[in-house]
XYZ file of C-alpha atoms in Angstrom:
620
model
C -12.076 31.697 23.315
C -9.185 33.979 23.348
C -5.724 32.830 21.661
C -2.675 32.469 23.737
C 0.477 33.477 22.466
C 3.609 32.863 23.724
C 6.213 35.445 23.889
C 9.601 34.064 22.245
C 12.234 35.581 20.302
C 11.711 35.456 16.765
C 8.613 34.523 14.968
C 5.714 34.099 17.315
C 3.014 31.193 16.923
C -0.111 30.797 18.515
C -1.020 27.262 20.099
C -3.453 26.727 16.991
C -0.434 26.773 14.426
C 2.008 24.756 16.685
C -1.311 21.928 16.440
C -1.401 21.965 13.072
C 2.535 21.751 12.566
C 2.024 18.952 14.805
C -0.341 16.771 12.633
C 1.591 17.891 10.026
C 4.532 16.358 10.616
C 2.661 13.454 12.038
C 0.717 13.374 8.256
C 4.449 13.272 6.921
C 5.839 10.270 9.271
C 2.908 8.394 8.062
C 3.117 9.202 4.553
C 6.588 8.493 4.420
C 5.431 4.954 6.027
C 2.930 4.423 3.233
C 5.767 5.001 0.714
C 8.055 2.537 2.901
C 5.456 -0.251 2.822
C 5.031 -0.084 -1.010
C 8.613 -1.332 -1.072
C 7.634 -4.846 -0.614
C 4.600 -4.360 -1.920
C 6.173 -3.411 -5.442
C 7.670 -6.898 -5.392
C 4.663 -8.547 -5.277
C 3.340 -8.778 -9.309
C 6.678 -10.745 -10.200
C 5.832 -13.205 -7.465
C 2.329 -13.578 -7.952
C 2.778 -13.777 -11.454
C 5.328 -16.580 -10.837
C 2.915 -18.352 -8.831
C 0.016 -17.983 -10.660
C 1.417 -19.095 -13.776
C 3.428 -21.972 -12.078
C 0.801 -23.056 -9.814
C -1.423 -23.589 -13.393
C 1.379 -25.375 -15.249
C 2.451 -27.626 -12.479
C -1.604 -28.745 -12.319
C -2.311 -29.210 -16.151
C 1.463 -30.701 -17.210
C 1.057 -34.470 -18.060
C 4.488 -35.077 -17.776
C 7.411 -34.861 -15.113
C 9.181 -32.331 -16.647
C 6.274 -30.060 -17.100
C 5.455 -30.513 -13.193
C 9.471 -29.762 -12.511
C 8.821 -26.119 -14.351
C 5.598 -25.441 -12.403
C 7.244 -25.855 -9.089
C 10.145 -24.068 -9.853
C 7.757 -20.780 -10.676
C 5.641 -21.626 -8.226
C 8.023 -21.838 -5.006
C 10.090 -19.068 -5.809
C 6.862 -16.705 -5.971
C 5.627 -18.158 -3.088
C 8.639 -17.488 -1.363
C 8.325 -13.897 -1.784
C 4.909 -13.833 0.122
C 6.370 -15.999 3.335
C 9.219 -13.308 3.493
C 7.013 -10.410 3.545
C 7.914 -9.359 6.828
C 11.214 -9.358 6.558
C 11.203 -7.625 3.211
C 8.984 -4.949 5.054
C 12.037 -4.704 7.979
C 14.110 -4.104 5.555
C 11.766 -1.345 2.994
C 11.145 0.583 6.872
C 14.457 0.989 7.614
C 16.184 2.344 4.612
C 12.604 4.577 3.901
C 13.309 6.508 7.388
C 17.532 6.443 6.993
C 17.672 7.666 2.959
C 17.966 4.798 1.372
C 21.217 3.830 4.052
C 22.270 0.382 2.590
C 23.803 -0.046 6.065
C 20.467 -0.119 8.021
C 18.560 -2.006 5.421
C 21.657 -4.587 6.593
C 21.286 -4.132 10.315
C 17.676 -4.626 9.319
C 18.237 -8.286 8.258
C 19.964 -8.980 11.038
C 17.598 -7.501 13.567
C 14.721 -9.619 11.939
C 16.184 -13.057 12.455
C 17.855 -12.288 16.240
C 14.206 -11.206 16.793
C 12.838 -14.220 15.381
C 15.448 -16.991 16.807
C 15.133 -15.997 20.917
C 11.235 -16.161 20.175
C 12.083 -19.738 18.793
C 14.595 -20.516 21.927
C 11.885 -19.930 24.249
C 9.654 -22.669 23.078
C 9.241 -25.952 24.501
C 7.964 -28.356 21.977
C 5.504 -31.715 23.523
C 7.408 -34.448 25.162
C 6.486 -37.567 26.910
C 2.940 -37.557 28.189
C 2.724 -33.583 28.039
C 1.201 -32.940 24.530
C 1.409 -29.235 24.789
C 3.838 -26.667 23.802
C 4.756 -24.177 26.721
C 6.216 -20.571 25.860
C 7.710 -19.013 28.920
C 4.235 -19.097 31.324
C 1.899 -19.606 28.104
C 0.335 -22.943 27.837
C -0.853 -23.672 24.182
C -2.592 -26.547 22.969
C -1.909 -27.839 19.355
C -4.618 -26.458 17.602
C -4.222 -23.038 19.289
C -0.071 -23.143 18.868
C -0.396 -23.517 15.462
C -2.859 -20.499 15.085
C -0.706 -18.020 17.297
C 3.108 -19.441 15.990
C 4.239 -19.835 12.308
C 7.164 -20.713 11.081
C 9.792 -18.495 8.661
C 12.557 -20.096 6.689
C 12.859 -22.858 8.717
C 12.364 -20.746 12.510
C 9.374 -21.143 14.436
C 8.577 -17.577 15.841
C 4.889 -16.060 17.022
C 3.380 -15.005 13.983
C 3.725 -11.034 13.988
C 3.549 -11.001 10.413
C 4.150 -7.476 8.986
C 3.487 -5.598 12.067
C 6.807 -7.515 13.810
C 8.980 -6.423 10.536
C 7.607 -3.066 10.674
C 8.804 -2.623 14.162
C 12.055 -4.043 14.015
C 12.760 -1.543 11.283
C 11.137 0.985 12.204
C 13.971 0.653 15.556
C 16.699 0.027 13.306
C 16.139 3.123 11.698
C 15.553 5.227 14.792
C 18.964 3.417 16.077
C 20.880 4.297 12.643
C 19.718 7.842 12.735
C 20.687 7.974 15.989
C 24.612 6.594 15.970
C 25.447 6.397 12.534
C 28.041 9.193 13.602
C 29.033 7.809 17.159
C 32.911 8.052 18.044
C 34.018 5.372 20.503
C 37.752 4.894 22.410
C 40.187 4.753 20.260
C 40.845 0.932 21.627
C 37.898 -0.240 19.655
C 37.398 2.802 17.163
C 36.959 0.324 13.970
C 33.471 -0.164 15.405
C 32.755 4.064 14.979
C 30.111 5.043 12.960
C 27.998 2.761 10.690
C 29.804 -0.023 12.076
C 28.167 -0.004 15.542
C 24.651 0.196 14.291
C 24.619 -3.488 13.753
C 26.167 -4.236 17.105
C 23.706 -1.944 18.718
C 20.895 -3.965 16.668
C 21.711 -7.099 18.081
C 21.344 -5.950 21.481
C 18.036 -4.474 20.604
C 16.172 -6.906 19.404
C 17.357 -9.582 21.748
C 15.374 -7.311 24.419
C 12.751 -6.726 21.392
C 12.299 -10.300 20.674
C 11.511 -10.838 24.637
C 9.131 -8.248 24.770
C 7.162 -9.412 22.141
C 7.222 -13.125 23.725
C 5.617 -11.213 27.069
C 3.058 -9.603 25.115
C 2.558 -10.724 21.475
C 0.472 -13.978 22.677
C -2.133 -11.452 24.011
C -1.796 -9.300 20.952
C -2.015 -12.030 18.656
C -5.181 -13.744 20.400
C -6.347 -9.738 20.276
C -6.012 -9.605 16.740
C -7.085 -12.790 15.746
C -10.229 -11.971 17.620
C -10.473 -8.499 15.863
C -10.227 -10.838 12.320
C -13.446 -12.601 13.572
C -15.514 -9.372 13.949
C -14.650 -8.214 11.095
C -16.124 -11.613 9.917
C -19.332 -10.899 11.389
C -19.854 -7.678 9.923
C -19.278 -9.713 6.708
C -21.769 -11.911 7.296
C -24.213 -9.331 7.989
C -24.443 -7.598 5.079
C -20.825 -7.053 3.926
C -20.303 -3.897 6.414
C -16.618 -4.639 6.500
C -16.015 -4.581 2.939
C -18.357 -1.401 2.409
C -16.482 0.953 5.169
C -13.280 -0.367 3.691
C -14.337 0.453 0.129
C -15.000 4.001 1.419
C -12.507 3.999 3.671
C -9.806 3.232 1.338
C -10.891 5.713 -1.079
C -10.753 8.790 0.751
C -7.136 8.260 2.013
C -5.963 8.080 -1.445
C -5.712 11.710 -2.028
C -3.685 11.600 1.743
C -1.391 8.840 -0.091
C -1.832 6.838 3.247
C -4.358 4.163 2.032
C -1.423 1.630 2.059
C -1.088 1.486 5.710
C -5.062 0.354 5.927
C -4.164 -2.263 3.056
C -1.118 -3.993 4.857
C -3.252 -4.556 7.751
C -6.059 -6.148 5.789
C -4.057 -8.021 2.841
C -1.230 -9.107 5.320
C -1.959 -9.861 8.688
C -5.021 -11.488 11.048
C -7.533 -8.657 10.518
C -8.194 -9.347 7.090
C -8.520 -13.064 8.313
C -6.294 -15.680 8.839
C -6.304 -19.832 8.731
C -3.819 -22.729 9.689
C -3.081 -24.970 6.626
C -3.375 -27.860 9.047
C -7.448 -27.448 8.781
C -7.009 -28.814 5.149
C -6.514 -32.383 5.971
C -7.581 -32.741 9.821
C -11.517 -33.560 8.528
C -10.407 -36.579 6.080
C -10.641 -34.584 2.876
C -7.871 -36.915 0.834
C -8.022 -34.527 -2.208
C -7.050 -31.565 -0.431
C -4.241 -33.175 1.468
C -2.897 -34.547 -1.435
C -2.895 -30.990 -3.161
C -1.633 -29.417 0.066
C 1.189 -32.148 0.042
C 1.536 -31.538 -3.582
C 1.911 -27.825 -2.752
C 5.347 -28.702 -1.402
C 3.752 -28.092 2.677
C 6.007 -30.606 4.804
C 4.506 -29.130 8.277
C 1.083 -26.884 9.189
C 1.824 -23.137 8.854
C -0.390 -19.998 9.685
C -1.229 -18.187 6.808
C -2.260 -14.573 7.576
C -3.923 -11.691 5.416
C -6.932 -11.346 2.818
C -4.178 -11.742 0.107
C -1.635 -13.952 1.642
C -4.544 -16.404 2.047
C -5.490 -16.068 -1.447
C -2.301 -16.990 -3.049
C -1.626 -19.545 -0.604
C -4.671 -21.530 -2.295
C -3.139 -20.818 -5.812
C -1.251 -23.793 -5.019
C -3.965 -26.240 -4.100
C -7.234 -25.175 -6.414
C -7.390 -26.302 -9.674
C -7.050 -30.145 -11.613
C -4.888 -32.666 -9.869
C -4.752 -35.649 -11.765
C -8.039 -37.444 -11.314
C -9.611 -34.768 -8.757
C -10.419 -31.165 -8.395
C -9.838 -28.539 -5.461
C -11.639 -25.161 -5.665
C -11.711 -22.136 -3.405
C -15.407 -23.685 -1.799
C -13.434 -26.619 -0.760
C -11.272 -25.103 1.440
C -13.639 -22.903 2.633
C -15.736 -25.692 3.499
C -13.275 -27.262 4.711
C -12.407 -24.802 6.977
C -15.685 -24.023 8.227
C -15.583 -28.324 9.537
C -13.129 -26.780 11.940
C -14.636 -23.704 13.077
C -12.622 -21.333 10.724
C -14.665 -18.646 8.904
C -12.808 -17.665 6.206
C -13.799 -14.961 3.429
C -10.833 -14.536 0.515
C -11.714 -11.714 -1.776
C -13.599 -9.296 0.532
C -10.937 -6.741 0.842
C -9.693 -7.490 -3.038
C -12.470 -7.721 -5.208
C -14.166 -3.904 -4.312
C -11.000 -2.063 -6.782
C -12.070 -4.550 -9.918
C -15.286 -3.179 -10.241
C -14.780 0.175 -10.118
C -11.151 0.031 -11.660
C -12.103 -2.258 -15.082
C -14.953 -0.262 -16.193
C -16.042 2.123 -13.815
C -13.571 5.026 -13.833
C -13.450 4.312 -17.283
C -17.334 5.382 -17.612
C -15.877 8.237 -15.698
C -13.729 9.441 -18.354
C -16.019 8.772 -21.195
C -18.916 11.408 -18.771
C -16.020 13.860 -18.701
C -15.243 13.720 -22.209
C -19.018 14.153 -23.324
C -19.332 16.729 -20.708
C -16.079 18.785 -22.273
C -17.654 21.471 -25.224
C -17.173 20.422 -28.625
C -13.894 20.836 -30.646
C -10.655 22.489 -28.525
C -12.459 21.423 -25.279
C -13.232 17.966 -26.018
C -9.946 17.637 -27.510
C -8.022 18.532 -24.358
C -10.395 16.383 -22.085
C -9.269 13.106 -24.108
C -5.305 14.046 -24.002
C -6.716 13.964 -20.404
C -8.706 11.453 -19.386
C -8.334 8.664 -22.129
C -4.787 7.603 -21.013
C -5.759 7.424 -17.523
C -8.881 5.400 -18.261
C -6.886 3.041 -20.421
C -4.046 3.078 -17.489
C -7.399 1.980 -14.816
C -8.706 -0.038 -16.829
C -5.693 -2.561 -17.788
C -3.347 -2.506 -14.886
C -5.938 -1.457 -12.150
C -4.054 2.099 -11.326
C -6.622 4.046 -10.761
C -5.074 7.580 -9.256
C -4.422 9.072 -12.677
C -7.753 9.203 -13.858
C -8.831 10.229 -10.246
C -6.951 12.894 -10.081
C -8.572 14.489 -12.763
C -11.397 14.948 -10.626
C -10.661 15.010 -7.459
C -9.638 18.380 -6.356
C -11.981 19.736 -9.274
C -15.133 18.330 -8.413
C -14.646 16.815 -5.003
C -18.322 15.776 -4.670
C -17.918 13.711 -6.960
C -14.673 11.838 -5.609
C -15.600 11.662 -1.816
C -19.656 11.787 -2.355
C -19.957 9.372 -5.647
C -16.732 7.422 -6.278
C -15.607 6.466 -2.759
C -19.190 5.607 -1.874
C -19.227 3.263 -5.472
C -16.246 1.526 -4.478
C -18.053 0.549 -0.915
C -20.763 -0.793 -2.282
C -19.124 -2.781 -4.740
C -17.249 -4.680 -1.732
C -20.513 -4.765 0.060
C -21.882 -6.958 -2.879
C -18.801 -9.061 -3.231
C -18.873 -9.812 0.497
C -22.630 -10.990 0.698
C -22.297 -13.076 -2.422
C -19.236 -14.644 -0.649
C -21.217 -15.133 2.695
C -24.405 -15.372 1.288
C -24.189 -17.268 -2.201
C -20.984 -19.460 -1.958
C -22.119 -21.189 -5.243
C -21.783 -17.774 -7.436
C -19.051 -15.789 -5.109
C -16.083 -14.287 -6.538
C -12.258 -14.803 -5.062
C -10.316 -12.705 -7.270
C -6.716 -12.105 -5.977
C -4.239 -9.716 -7.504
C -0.379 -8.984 -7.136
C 0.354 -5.038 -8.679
C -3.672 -3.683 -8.967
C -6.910 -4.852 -9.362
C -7.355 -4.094 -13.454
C -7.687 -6.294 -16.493
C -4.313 -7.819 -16.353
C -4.505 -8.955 -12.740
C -8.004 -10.351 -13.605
C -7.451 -12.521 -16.413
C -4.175 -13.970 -14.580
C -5.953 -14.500 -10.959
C -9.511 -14.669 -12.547
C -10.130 -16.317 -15.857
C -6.879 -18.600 -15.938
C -8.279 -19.804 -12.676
C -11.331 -20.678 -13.553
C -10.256 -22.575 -16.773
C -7.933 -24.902 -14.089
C -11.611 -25.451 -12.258
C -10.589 -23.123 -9.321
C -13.892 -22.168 -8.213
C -12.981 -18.170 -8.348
C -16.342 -16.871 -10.187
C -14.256 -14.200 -11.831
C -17.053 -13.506 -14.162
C -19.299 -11.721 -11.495
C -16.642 -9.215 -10.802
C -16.620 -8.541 -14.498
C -20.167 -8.330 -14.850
C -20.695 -5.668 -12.144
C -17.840 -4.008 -13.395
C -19.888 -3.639 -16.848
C -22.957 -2.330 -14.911
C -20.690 0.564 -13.481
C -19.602 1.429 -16.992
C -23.137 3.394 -17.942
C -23.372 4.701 -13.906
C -19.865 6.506 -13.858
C -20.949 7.308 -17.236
C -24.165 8.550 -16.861
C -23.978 10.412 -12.831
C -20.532 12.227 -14.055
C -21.929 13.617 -17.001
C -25.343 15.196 -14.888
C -23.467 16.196 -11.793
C -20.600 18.362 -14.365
C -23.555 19.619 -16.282
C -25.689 20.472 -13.767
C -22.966 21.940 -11.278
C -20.768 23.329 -14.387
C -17.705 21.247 -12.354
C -14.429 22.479 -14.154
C -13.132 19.195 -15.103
C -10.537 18.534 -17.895
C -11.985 20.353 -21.143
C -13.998 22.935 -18.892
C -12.104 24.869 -17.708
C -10.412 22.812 -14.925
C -7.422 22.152 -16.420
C -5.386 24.033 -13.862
C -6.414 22.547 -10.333
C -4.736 25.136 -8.460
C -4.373 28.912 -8.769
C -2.435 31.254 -7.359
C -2.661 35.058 -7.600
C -2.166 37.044 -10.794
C 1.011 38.261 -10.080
C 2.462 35.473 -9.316
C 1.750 33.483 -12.088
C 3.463 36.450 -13.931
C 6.587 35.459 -11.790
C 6.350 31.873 -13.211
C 5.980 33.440 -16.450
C 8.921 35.542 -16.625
C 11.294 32.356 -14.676
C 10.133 29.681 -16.870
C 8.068 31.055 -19.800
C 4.655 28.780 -20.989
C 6.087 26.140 -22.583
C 5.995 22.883 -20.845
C 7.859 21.053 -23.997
C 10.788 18.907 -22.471
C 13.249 16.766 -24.374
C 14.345 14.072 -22.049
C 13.574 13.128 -18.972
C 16.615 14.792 -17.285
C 15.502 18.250 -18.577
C 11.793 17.652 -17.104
C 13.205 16.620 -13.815
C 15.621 19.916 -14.115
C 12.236 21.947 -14.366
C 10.477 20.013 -11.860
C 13.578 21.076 -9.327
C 13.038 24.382 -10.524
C 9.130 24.711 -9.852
C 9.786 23.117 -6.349
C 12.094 26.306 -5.535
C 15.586 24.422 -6.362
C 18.130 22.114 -4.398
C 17.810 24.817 -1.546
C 14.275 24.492 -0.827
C 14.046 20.725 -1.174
C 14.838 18.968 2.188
C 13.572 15.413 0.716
C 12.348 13.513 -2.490
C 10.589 10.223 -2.427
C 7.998 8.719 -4.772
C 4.657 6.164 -4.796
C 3.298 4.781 -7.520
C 1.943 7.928 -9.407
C 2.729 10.608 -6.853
C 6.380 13.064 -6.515
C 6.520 12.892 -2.576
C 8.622 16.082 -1.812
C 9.299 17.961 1.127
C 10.515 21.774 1.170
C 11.731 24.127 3.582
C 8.926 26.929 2.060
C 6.123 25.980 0.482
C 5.253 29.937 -0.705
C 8.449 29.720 -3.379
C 6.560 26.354 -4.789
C 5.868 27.096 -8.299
C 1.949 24.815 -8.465
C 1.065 26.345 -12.081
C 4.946 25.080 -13.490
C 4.239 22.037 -11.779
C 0.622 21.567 -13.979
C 2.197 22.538 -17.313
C 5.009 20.230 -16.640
C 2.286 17.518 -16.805
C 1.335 17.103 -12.991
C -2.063 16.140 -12.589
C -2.925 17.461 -9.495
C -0.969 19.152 -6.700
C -1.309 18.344 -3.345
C -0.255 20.427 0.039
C -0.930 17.168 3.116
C 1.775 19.104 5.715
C 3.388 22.249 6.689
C 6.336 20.662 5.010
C 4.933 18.477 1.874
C 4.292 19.458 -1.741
C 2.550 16.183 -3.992
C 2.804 16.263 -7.435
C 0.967 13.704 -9.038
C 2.701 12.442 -12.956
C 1.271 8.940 -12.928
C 3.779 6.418 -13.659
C 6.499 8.574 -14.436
C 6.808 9.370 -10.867
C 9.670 7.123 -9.444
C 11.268 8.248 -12.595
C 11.708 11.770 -12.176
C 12.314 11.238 -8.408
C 15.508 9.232 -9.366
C 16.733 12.173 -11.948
C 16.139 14.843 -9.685
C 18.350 13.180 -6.628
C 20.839 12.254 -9.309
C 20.853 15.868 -10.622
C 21.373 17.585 -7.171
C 24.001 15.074 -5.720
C 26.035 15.430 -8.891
C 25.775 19.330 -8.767
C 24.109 19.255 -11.743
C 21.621 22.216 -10.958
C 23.131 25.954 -11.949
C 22.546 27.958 -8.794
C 21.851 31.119 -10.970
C 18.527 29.417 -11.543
C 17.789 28.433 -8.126
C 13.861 30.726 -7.534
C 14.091 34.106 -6.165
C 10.510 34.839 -4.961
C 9.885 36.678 -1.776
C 9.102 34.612 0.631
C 6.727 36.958 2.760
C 4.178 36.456 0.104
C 0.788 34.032 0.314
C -0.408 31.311 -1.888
């Protein structure tokens, strides 16, 4: 087919390009919603830890004091979780406003008008009528309590994450969209900033209404979308293998954390209402769920939310014990399939010992002596960094672009069938399954706190499966790394592949003469001064955010991007997902640099005589 042009003034751009600035900027919006929902997410190790360590004192203490400490741990982590979505209103609406204090604010606000007219609109049993009514909905107990929950104290339908993401995703469209509104001078006070929570009130009164028209359907929707995933569980962990994969590939996209939300927070990675605990006469898990501080039944959404929800009831209690297989059981009395681990155990396997095995195949792959040398400054630190706290990218990274077989064809496939496993043994072979939660990632830290200390309170989680197929993947990341970089001479670290981008030879004479070869830095302010400079300086950067282990930054040309400056500065891969977006990947140091570099260019730090003056006609 012939390409259409269209005639304009200016710079002329066939259909094809304005597609793929198109899902470019669409690959941006959602990137820069991955790096919104990590907000709340990044909160989460404090509280789990909190729980979990609360959760285990509060069951073993033998006296009243001991107990007073537990719950005090316990319920303030906990608290954390049951606020998720309005921690995520809030991390959605200062992520798309810059950090705007004002519509994180407006944000808090928006959440609870949202939440109270969904609470004014129902109509609790009374007299003979033991059913709740919600505008023309009719719900019966039972199904009320697995469509509604209940958030500090208001009753609301139980949107979970996806209602908070909404409301501030709104607020922020809102903000962006008056922050800088002049009214009559008669009520001019309310100009600017100040009418963005006026505005917000408005909005989600009509929100919160909408959502009572539809969310009942939605909710039933997803709840019945939770089920099927069920089933594929049941039949041979499907659900847990295309995750694994699934979940995997989008890491190099930085946009795996939308998939996670949906499956670790809300009904599609399953969901349960506490009141199943003690409707079939099981005394001993009443009494822990009444010991768990529950006054009233509450839906408890999400692969993870579940999971640390039964922190609080498995374990010792006196003269009994509650494990994970008793509520499951107990659920099952009443119809409720539940599954807790599927969607969290996959990353432990692959994340303890796997990548690890990785490293060690890439080292013994590397020639002897300067090669083998380099490959360990390499890969060691990331396999150590994998291996304890369960953050995997940085030793990924040192693959992925190099030998991208290997990632997408070996790794991602690995990490499938390691949930696949998981998910049978948990449908298939209750008596060995493993239910291994986490709070920051799924490494040896995370393990022994959700895992072993568990199991020593008579939890039930089987933590020691997960470790022993994590011990099997040692020798296969070990031993198919090492044949596949042999066999296909892959340029990882050692080889060759140090540099995982090149650009032409004279260019990379232009980085020369600008910044010289030395990537020695003395403090972090002078490496984020460099970084500025390889990204084209203060002029070419429109926006800087951060994840985990990746520089998020957006630039008005991506030719003047200096990739080589960007490796020696100790970037471990460099990553192009828009029109607009450069990735840098520095591990944990990350979130670091990204808060130097918007401190250095909103003080006027930067000397504009070193701002990069490449042509900008030129190609990568």
């Amino acid at each position: 087919m012939f390409q259409h042009k269209k005639i304009s003034f200016g710079e002329v751009k066939t259909d094809q390009e304005k597609r793929r600035e198109n899902k470019g900027r669409v690959r941006e919006v959602i990137a820069k919603l991955s790096r919104g929902l990590m907000l709340p997410i990044a909160m989460l190790p404090i509280a789990g830890l909190a729980l979990g360590v609360g959760s285990t004192i509060h069951s073993l203490a033998g006296s009243i004091a001991g107990q007073t400490i537990g719950s005090v741990l316990m319920l303030t982590g906990q608290i954390i979780f049951t606020l998720l979505p309005l921690l995520f209103a809030i991390a959605i609406a200062i992520t798309f406003t810059k950090d705007a204090g004002t519509a994180g604010l407006s944000a808090v606000l928006g959440y609870f008008v949202f939440a109270s007219l969904q609470a004014a609109l129902i109509i609790s049993p009374h007299g003979t009528d033991n059913n709740y009514h919600f505008l023309w909905y009719t719900f019966t107990p039972d199904k009320f309590n697995a469509i509604f929950t209940e958030t500090l104290g208001i009753k609301m339908l139980s949107t979970s994450v996806f209602g908070g993401i909404i409301v501030g995703g709104i607020v922020a469209y809102l903000y962006n969209k008056f922050k800088d509104i002049r009214l009559p001078q008669a009520i001019s006070f309310f100009s600017g900033v100040r009418f963005i929570p006026i505005i917000t009130f408005g909005a989600m009164i009509i929100l919160g209404f909408l959502f009572a028209l539809i969310w009942p359907l939605v909710g039933q929707g997803l709840y019945a979308f939770g089920e099927y995933m069920q089933y594929l569980g049941r039949y041979g962990g499907l659900n847990s293998l295309i995750y694994g994969i699934v979940n995997r590939a989008l890491v190099p996209f930085g946009v795996h954390h939308v998939l996670n939300t949906m499956l670790w927070f809300t009904d599609i990675g399953g969901s349960f209402d506490t009141a199943t605990l003690i409707s079939v006469g099981d005394h001993n898990l009443g009494a822990a769920y009444l010991l768990a501080g529950d006054t009233a039944p509450t839906k408890v959404t999400g692969d993870i939310n579940m999971q640390i929800y039964f922190l609080k009831l498995i374990g010792k209690h006196g003269d009994y014990t509650v494990t994970i297989q008793d509520i499951i059981s107990s659920s099952k009395a009443n119809h409720i399939a539940i599954a807790p681990g599927q969607y969290t155990n996959f990353a432990y396997v692959f994340g303890m010992f796997g990548l690890p095995g990785a490293a060690i195949g890439m080292l013994m792959a590397a020639p002897k002596g300067e090669g083998r040398k380099q490959a360990g400054a390499i890969v060691i630190p990331g396999a150590i960094v994998s291996s304890l706290t369960g953050t995997s990218e940085a030793i990924e990274f040192t693959f992925l672009f190099l030998a991208p077989w290997l990632f997408w064809g070996f790794h991602a496939a690995l990490a499938g069938i390691a949930g696949m496993i998981t998910t049978i043994f948990i449908y298939n072979a209750p008596s060995i399954a493993p239910h291994v939660t986490f709070s920051f990632a799924q490494g040896i830290i995370d393990f022994v706190v959700y895992g072993v200390v568990s199991d020593i309170r008579g939890g039930g989680n089987h933590c020691w499966v997960l470790l022993l197929m994590s011990i099997l993947y040692f020798p296969i990341y070990m031993g198919v790394f090492y044949w596949a970089i042999k066999k296909w001479n892959f340029k990882t670290p050692g080889r060759g592949g140090t540099k995982l981008f090149t650009k032409a030879d004279w260019i990379k004479q232009q980085d020369e003469k600008q910044f010289g070869t030395s990537s020695k830095v003395n403090s972090m302010h002078q490496k984020a001064m460099e970084v500025i400079k390889a990204y084209g300086g203060p002029a070419n950067i429109l926006n800087i955010d951060a994840c985990i282990t990746k520089l998020r930054v957006q630039v008005k040309d991506k030719k003047i991007v200096q990739t080589n400056r960007l490796l020696e500065l100790g970037a471990l891969g460099v990553t192009h997902p828009s029109a607009q977006s450069v990735y840098a990947v520095f591990g944990s140091e990350a979130d670091l640099i990204k808060n130097k570099m918007r401190e250095i260019i909103a003080n006027g730090e930067y000397p504009k005589e070193q701002s990069t003056k490449i042509k900008t006609n030129l190609k990568n």
